[in-house]
Coordinates of C-alpha atoms in Angstrom, one line a residue:
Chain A
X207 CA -5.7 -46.2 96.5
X208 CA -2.7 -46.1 98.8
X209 CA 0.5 -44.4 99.1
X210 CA 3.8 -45.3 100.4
X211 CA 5.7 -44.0 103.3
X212 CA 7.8 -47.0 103.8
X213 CA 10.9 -46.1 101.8
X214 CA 11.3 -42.4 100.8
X215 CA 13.6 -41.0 98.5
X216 CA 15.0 -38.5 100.4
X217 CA 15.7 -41.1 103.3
X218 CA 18.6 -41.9 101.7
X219 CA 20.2 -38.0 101.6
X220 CA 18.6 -36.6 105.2
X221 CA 21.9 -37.2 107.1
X222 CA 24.1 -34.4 105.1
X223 CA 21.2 -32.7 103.2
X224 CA 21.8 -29.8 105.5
X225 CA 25.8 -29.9 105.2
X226 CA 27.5 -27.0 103.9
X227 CA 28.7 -29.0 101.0
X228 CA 25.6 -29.4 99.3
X229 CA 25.8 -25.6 97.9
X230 CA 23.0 -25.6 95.4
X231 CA 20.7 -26.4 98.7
X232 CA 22.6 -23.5 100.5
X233 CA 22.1 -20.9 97.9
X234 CA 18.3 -21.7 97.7
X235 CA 18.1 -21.2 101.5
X236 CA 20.3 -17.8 100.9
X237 CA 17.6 -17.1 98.6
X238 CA 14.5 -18.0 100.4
X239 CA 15.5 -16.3 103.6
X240 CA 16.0 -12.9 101.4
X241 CA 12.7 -13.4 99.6
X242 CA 10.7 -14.7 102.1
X243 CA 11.1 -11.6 104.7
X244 CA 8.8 -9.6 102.9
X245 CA 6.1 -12.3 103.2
X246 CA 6.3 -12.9 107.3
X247 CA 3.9 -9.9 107.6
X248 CA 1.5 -11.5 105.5
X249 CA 1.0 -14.4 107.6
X250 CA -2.2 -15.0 109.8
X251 CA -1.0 -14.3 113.5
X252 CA -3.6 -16.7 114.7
X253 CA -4.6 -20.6 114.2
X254 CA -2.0 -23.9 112.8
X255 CA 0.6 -24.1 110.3
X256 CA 0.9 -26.9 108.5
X257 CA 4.8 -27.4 107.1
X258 CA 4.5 -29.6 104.0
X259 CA 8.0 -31.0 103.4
X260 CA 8.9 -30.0 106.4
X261 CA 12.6 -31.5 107.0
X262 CA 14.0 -29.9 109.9
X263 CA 11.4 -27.2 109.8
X264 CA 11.7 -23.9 108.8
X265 CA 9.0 -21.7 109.4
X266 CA 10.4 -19.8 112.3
X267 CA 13.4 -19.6 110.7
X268 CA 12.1 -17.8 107.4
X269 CA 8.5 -16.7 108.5
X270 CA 9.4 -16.1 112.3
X271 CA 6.0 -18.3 113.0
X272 CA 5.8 -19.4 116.5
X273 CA 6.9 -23.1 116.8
X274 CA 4.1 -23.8 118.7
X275 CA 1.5 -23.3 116.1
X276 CA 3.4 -25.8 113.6
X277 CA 3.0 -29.2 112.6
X278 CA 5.2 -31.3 110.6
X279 CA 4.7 -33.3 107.7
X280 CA 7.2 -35.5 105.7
X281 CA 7.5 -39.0 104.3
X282 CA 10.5 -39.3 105.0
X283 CA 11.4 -40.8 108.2
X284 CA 15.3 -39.5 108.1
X285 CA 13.9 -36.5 107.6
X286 CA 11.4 -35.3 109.9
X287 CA 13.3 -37.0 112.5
X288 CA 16.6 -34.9 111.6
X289 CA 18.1 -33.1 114.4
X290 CA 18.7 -30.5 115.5
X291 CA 15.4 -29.5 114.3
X292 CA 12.7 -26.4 114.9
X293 CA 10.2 -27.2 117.3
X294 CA 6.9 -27.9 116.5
X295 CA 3.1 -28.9 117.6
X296 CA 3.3 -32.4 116.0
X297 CA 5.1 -34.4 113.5
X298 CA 3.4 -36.5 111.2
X299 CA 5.1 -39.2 108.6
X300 CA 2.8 -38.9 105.7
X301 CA 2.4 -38.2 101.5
X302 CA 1.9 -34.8 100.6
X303 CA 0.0 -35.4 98.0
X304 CA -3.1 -37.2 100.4
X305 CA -3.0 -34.4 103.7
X306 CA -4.4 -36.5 106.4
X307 CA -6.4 -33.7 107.8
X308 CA -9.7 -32.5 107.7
X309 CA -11.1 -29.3 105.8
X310 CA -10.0 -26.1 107.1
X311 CA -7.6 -27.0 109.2
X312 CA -4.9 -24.6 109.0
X313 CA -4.8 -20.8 108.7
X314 CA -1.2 -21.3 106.8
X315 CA 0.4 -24.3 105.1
X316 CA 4.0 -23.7 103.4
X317 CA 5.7 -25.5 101.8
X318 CA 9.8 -24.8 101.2
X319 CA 11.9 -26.1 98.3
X320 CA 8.4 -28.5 97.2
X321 CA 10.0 -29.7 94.2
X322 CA 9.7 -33.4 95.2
X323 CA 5.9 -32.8 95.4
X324 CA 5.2 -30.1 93.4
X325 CA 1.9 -31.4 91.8
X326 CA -2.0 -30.8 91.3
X327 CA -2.6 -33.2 94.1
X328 CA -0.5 -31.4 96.1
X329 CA -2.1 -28.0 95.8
X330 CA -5.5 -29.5 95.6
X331 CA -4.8 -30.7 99.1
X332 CA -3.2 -27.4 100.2
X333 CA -5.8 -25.3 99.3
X334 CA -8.7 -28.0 101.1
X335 CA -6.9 -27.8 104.3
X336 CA -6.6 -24.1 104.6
X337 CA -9.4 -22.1 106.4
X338 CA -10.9 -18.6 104.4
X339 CA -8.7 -16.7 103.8
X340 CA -6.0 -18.9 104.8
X341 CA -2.5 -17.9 103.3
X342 CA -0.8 -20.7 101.1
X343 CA 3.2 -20.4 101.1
X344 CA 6.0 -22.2 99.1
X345 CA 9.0 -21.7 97.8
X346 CA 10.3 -24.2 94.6
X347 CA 13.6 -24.0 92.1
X348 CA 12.6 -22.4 88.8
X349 CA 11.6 -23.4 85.8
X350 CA 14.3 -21.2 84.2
X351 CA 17.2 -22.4 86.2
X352 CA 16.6 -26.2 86.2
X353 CA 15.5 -26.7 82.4
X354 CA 19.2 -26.2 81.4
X355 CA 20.3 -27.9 84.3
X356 CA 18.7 -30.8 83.4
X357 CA 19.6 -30.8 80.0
X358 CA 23.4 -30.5 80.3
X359 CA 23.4 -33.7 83.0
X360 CA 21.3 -35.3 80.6
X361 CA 18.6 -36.1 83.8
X362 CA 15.0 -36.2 83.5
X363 CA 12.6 -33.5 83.8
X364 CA 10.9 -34.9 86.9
X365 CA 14.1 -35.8 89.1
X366 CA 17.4 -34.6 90.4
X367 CA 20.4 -35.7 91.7
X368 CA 22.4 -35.3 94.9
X369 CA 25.7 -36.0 94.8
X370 CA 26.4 -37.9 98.3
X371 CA 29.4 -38.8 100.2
X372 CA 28.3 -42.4 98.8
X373 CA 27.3 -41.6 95.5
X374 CA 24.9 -40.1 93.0
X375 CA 21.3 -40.3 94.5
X376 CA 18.3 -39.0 92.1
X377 CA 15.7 -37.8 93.9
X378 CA 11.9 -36.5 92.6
X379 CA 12.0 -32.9 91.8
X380 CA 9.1 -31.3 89.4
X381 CA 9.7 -27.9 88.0
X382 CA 6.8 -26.0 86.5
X383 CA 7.1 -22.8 84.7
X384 CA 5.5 -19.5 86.8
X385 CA 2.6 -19.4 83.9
X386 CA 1.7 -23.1 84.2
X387 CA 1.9 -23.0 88.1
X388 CA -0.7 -19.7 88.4
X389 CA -2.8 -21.8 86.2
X390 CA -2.5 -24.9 88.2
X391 CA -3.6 -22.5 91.7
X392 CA -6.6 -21.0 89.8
X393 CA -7.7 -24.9 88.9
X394 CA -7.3 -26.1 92.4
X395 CA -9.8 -23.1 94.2
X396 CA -7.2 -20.1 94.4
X397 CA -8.8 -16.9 93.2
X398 CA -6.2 -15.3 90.1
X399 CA -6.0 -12.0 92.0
X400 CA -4.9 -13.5 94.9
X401 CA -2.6 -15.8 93.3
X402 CA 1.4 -14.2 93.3
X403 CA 4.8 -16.4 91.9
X404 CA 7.4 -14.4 91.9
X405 CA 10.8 -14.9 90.9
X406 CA 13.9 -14.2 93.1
X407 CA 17.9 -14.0 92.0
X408 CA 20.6 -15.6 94.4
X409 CA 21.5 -12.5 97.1
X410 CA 24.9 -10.7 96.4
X411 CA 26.7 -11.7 99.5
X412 CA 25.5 -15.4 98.5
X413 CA 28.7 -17.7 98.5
X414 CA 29.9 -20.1 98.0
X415 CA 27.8 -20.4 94.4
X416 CA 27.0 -23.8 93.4
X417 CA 28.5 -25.1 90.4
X418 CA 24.8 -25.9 89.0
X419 CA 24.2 -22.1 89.4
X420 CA 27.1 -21.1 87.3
X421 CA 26.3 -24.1 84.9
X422 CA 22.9 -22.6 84.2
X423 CA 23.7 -19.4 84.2
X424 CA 26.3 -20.0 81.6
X425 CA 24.2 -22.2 79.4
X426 CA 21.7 -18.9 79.5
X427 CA 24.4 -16.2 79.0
X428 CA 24.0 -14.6 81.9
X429 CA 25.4 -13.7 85.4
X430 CA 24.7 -15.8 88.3
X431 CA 23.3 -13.2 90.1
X432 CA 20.9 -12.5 87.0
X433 CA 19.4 -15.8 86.7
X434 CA 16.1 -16.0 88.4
X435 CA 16.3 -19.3 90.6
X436 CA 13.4 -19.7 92.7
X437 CA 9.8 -18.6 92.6
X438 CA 8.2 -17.8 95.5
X439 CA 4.2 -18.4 95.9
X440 CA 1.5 -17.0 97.8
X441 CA -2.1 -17.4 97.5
X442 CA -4.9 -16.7 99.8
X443 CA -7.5 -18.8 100.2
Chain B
X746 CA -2.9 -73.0 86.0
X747 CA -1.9 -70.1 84.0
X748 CA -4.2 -68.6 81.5
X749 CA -2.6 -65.8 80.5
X750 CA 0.6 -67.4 79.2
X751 CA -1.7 -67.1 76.0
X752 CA 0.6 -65.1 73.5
X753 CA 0.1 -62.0 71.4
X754 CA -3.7 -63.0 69.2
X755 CA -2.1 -63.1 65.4
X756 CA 0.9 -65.8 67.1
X757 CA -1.4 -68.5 66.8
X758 CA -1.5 -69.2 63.1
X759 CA 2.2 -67.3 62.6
X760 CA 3.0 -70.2 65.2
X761 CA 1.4 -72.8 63.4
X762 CA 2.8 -72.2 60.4
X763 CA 6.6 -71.8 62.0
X764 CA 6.2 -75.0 63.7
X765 CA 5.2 -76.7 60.0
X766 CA 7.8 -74.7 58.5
X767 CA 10.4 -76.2 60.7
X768 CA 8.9 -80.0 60.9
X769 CA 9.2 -79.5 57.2
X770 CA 12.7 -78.6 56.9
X771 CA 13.9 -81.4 58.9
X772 CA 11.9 -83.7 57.2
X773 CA 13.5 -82.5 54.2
X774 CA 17.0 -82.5 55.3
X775 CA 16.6 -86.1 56.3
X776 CA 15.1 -87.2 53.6
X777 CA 17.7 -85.7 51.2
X778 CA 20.3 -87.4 53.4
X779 CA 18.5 -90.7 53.4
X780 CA 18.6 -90.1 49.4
X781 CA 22.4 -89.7 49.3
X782 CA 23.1 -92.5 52.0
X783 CA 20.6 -95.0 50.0
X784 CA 22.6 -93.6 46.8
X785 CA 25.9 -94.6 48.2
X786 CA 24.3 -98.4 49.4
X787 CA 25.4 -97.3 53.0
X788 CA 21.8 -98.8 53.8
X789 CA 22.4 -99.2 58.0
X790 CA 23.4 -95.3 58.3
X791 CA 20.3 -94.5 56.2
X792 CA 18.1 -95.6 58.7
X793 CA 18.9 -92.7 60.9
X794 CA 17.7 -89.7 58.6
X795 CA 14.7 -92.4 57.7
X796 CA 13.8 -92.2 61.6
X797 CA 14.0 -88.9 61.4
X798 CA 11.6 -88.1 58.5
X799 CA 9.1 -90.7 60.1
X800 CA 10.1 -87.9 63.6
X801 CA 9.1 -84.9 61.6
X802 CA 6.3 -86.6 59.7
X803 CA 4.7 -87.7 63.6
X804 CA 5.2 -84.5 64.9
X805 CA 3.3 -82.5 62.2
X806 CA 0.4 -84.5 61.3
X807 CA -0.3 -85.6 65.3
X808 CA 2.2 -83.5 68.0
X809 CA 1.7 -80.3 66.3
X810 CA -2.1 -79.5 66.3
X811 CA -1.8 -81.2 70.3
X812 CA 0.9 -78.5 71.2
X813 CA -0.6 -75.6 69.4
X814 CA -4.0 -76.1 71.1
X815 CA -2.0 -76.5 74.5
X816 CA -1.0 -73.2 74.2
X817 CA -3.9 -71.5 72.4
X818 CA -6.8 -72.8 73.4
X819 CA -9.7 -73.2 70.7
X820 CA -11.8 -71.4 72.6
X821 CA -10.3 -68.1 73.8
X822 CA -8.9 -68.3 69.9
X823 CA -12.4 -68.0 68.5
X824 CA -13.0 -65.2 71.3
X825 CA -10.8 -63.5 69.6
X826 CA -10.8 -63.8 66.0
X827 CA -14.6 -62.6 66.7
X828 CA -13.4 -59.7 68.7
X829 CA -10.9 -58.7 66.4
X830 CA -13.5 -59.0 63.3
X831 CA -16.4 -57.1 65.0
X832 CA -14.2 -54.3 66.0
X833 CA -12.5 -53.5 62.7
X834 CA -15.1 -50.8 62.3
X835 CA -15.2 -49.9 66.1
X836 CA -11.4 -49.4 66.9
X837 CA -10.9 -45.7 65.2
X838 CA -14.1 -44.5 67.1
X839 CA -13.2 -45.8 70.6
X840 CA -9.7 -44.4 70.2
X841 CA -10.9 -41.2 69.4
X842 CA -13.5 -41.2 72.0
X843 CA -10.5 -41.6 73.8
X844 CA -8.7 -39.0 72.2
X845 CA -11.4 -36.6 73.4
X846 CA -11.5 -38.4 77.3
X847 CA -7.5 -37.3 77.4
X848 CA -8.6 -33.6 76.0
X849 CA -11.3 -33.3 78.5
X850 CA -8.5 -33.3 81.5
X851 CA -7.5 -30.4 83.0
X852 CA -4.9 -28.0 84.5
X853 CA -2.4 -30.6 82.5
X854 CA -0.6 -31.4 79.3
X855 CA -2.5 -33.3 76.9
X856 CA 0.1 -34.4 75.3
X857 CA 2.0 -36.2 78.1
X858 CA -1.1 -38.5 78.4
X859 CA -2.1 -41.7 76.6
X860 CA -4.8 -44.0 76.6
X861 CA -6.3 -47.1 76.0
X862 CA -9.1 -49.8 76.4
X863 CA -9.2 -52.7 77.9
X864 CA -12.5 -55.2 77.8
X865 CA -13.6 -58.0 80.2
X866 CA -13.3 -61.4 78.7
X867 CA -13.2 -65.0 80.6
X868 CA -10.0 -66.8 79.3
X869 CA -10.4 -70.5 79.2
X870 CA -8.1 -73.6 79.3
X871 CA -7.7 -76.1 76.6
X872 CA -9.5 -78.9 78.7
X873 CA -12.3 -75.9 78.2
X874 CA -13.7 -76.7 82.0
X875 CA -11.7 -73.9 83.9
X876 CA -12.3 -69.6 83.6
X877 CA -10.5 -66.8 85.1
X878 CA -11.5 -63.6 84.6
X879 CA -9.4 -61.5 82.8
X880 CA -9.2 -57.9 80.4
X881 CA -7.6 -57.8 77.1
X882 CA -6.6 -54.7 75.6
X883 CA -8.1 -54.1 72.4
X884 CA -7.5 -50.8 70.8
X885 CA -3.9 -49.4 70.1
X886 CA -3.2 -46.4 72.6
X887 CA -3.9 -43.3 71.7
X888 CA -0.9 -40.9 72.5
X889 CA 2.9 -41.5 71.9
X890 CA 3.0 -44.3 74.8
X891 CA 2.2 -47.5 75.9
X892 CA 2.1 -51.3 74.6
X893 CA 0.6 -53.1 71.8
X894 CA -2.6 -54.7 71.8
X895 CA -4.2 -58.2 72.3
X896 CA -2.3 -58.4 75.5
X897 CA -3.9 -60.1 78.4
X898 CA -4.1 -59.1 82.2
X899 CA -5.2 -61.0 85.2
X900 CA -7.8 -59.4 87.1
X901 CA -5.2 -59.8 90.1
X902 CA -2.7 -57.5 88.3
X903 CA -2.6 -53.9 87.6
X904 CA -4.4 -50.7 88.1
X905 CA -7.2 -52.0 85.8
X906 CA -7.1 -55.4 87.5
X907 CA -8.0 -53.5 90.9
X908 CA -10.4 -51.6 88.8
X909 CA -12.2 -55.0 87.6
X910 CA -12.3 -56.4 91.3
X911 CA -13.9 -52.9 92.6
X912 CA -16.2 -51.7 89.7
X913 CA -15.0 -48.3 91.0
X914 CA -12.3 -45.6 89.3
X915 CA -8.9 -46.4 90.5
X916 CA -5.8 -44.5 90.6
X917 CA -2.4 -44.3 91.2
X918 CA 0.7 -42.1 91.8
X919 CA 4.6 -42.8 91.5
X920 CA 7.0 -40.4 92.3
X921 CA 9.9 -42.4 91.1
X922 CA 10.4 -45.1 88.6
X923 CA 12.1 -47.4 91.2
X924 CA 8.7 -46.5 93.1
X925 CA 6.5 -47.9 90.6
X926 CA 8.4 -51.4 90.0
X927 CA 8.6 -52.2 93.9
X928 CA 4.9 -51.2 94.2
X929 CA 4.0 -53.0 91.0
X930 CA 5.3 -56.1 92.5
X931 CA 4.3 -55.7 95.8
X932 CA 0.9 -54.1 95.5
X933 CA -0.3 -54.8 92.0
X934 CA 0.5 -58.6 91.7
X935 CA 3.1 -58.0 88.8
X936 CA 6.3 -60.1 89.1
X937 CA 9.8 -58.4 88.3
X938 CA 10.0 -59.6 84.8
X939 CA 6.4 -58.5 83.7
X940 CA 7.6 -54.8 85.4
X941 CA 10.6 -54.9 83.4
X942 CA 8.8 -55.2 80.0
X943 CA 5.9 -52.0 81.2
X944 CA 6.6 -48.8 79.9
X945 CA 7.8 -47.0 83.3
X946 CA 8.4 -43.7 82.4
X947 CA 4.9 -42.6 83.5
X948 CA 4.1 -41.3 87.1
X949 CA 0.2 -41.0 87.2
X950 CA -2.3 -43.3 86.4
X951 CA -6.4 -43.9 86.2
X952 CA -8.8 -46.7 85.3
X953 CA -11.9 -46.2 84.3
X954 CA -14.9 -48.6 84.8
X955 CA -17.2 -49.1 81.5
X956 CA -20.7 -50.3 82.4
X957 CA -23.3 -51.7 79.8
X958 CA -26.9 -52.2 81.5
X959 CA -25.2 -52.0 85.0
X960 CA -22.6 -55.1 84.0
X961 CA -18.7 -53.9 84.2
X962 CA -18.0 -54.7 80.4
X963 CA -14.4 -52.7 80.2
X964 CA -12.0 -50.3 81.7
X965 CA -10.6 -47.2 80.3
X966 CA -6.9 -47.3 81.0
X967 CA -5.0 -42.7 81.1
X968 CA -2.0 -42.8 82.4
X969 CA 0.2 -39.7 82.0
X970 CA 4.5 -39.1 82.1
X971 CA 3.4 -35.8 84.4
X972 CA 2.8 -36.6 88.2
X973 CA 0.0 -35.9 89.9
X974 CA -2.5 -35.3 86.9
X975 CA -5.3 -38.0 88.3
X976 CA -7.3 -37.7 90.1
X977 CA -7.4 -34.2 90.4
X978 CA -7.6 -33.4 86.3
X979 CA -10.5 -35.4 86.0
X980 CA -13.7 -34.2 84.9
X981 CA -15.7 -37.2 86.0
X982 CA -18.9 -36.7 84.2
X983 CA -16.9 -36.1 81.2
X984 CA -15.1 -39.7 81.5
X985 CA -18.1 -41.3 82.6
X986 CA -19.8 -39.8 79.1
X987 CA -16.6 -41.2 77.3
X988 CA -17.4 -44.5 79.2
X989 CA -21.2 -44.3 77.7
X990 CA -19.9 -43.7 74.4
X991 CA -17.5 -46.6 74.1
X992 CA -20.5 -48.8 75.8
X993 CA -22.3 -48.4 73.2
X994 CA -20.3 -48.8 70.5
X995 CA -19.0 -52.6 71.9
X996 CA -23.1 -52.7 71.8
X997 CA -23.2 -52.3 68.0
X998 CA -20.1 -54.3 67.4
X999 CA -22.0 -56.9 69.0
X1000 CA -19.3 -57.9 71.0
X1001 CA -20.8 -58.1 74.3

């Protein structure tokens, strides 16, 4: 078995992934950054974080974890070689879905906006590399908000598309409803009572609002600031 | 020397009887013109539609059978018609042995997943002195996906090809469809045009190795249009029971 880190998909979007003009990325930071305060106290003070997904790295940014407990992971080159980026421990160019680390490894592995890798491999491998009572945390675009989405572009359920400053560029992106997804963390080693997805609504100062917000939210019959867009998970190990 | 330019198992008589069909109609057409121009004493311009009866006449009774063995060898055709004949009363069961091998996964949708088996065969050429070692698929799939079957892969090709060479359960992941034809070509020996004509709308993949008395004998071929079911869904003892079972019906179909 072997997986490809050659030519990644989001290779060809790193350069202005973080621009202002890509709003629908903007308002799911706006969003993790207001769900993801009430988490930072959960996190272990001690041992590595691994950040799946990494980009740019976040995890000081929305968890205030100290930089120099963090590794990197990506596969994409662009990516995790973006700057200006967070500091970290390492960086490593590598699937998500095959962690390149031993057992126990890490007392925290998060995971923001995992939609591109969003899978039972990928939790599999997140729950194998966190120590006891390691703290598993990730944020991914919901189910609710990106069924309609994807229906009314006529796009696949498994992808997503950026629109670039050369063009459309699909990109992987797996959505999986909250029920599915605590079933898929109780199958990979999670314990259910430890296991919580909760849903979060775009903030009230959020602006601008993406278009494929207000598409959604329109296509549901409801107000942007109604629609649940991201669910937030965290389960301990 | 390509083998597996042998076509779909029925196109052997269907081609047979289209290449009669044809010889047959020109035949005809020339000698109805040969009629008219003997009719109308133009005797020199006869001669043409007469040469091309004698043509058509050449080309069925010695060209034909010469061309049609060429490109479906005798011997992988009675392989074949014998496989084809023992499993009649096999198929059903090792589809729905399958059917129960996709149920048995886990933490995923059923339904998303199809499946099929291949078995080991050794293709021959028409000179009958040269093997390769190749699978042909022989039960349709069960689920709403994937190809017909009869069709023939090298065991240098695929996910079941790398499965044949390693005796062990292979699998795959593709997060994109653009992913899966450059690593098709690339990794699994396929060339662009045999990509083109694969179903690509699935992302995860497994092959199965079927053994009979310790001899790799077929490969059960899951692949699903979720990513990331395999390997993690599996419930290996489970497959490995559904690879039993389908052993031993190939036993009592006599086919290996």
């Amino acid at each position: 078995m072997s997986d490809n880190v050659n030519t990644a998909p989001y290779d060809q979007i790193a350069a202005e992934y973080y621009d202002v003009s890509h709003q629908t990325s903007r308002n799911f930071d706006q969003t993790s950054g207001h769900a993801l305060q009430e988490i930072r106290e959960l996190v272990p003070e001690n041992g590595l974080v691994l950040d799946v997904g990494a980009g740019r790295g976040r995890c000081n940014e929305f968890l205030g974890i100290d930089t120099s407990r963090v590794i990197h992971l990506d596969n994409s080159r662009e990516m995790i070689d973006f700057r200006p980026r967070e500091a970290s421990r390492l960086r490593v160019l590598h699937q998500a879905e095959c962690l390149p680390f031993l057992n126990a490894e890490f007392s925290c592995v998060t995971a923001f906006l995992c939609d591109p890798f969003l899978g039972l491999n990928f939790l599999h491998e997140a729950y194998r590399v966190l120590t006891v009572e390691g703290l598993f945390v990730a944020t991914t675009p919901s189910y609710e908000w990106g069924m309609p989405l994807r229906a009314a572009l006529g796009i696949s359920a498994f992808s997503t598309r950026f629109i670039t400053r050369n063009g459309k560029v699909m990109v992987p992106s797996i959505l999986i409803p909250r029920n599915r997804l605590i079933d898929m963390l109780e199958f990979v080693g999670f314990s259910k009572s430890n296991i919580e997805v909760s849903r979060h609504r775009l903030p009230e100062h959020a602006t601008p609002i993406s278009p494929d917000i207000k598409l959604s939210a329109e296509r549901l019959g409801c107000g942007v600031h109604e629609l649940e867009i991201l669910y937030v998970v965290v389960a301990k190990k | 020397m390509d083998l597996l330019s042998f076509p779909k198992f029925s196109s052997r008589k269907s081609f047979r009887v289209k290449l009669r069909t044809l010889f047959i109609v020109i035949g005809g057409l020339g000698a109805f013109v040969t009629a008219v121009l003997l009719e109308e004493k133009e005797y020199y311009w006869a001669m043409a539609p007469a040469a091309l009866v004698l043509l058509a006449s050449l080309a069925e009774f010695v060209l034909a059978d010469i061309v049609t063995d060429k490109i479906y060898p005798t011997r992988t055709e009675a392989l074949l018609e014998k496989l084809e004949t023992n499993l009649r009363a096999y198929h059903d069961r090792i589809r729905e042995s399958i059917g129960r091998a996709i149920k048995s996964l886990r933490a995923c949708d059923g339904t998303k997943v199809s499946g099929t088996f291949h078995l080991v065969v050794e293709l021959y050429s028409s000179a009958g002195n040269e093997s390769e070692r190749a699978l042909v698929q022989v039960t349709d799939y069960s689920g709403s996906l994937g190809g017909n079957r009869w069709r023939f892969t090298s065991a240098t090709k695929g996910l079941i090809g790398r499965c044949l060479r390693t005796s062990q359960p292979e699998w795959v992941n593709f997060a994109t469809d653009e992913e899966y034809r450059e690593r098709m070509v690339r990794e699994f020996g396929f060339s662009f045009d045999e990509v083109n004509q694969h179903t690509q709308e699935a992302r995860s993949y497994w092959a199965q190795p079927v053994f009979v008395r310790d001899r790799l004998i077929g490969i059960i071929f899951l692949f699903s249009t979720e990513p990331q079911i395999f390997p993690s869904a599996v419930e290996r003892t489970s497959l490995e029971g559904t690879a039993r079972e389908i052993g031993a019906f190939l036993e009592g179909a006599r086919i290996i």
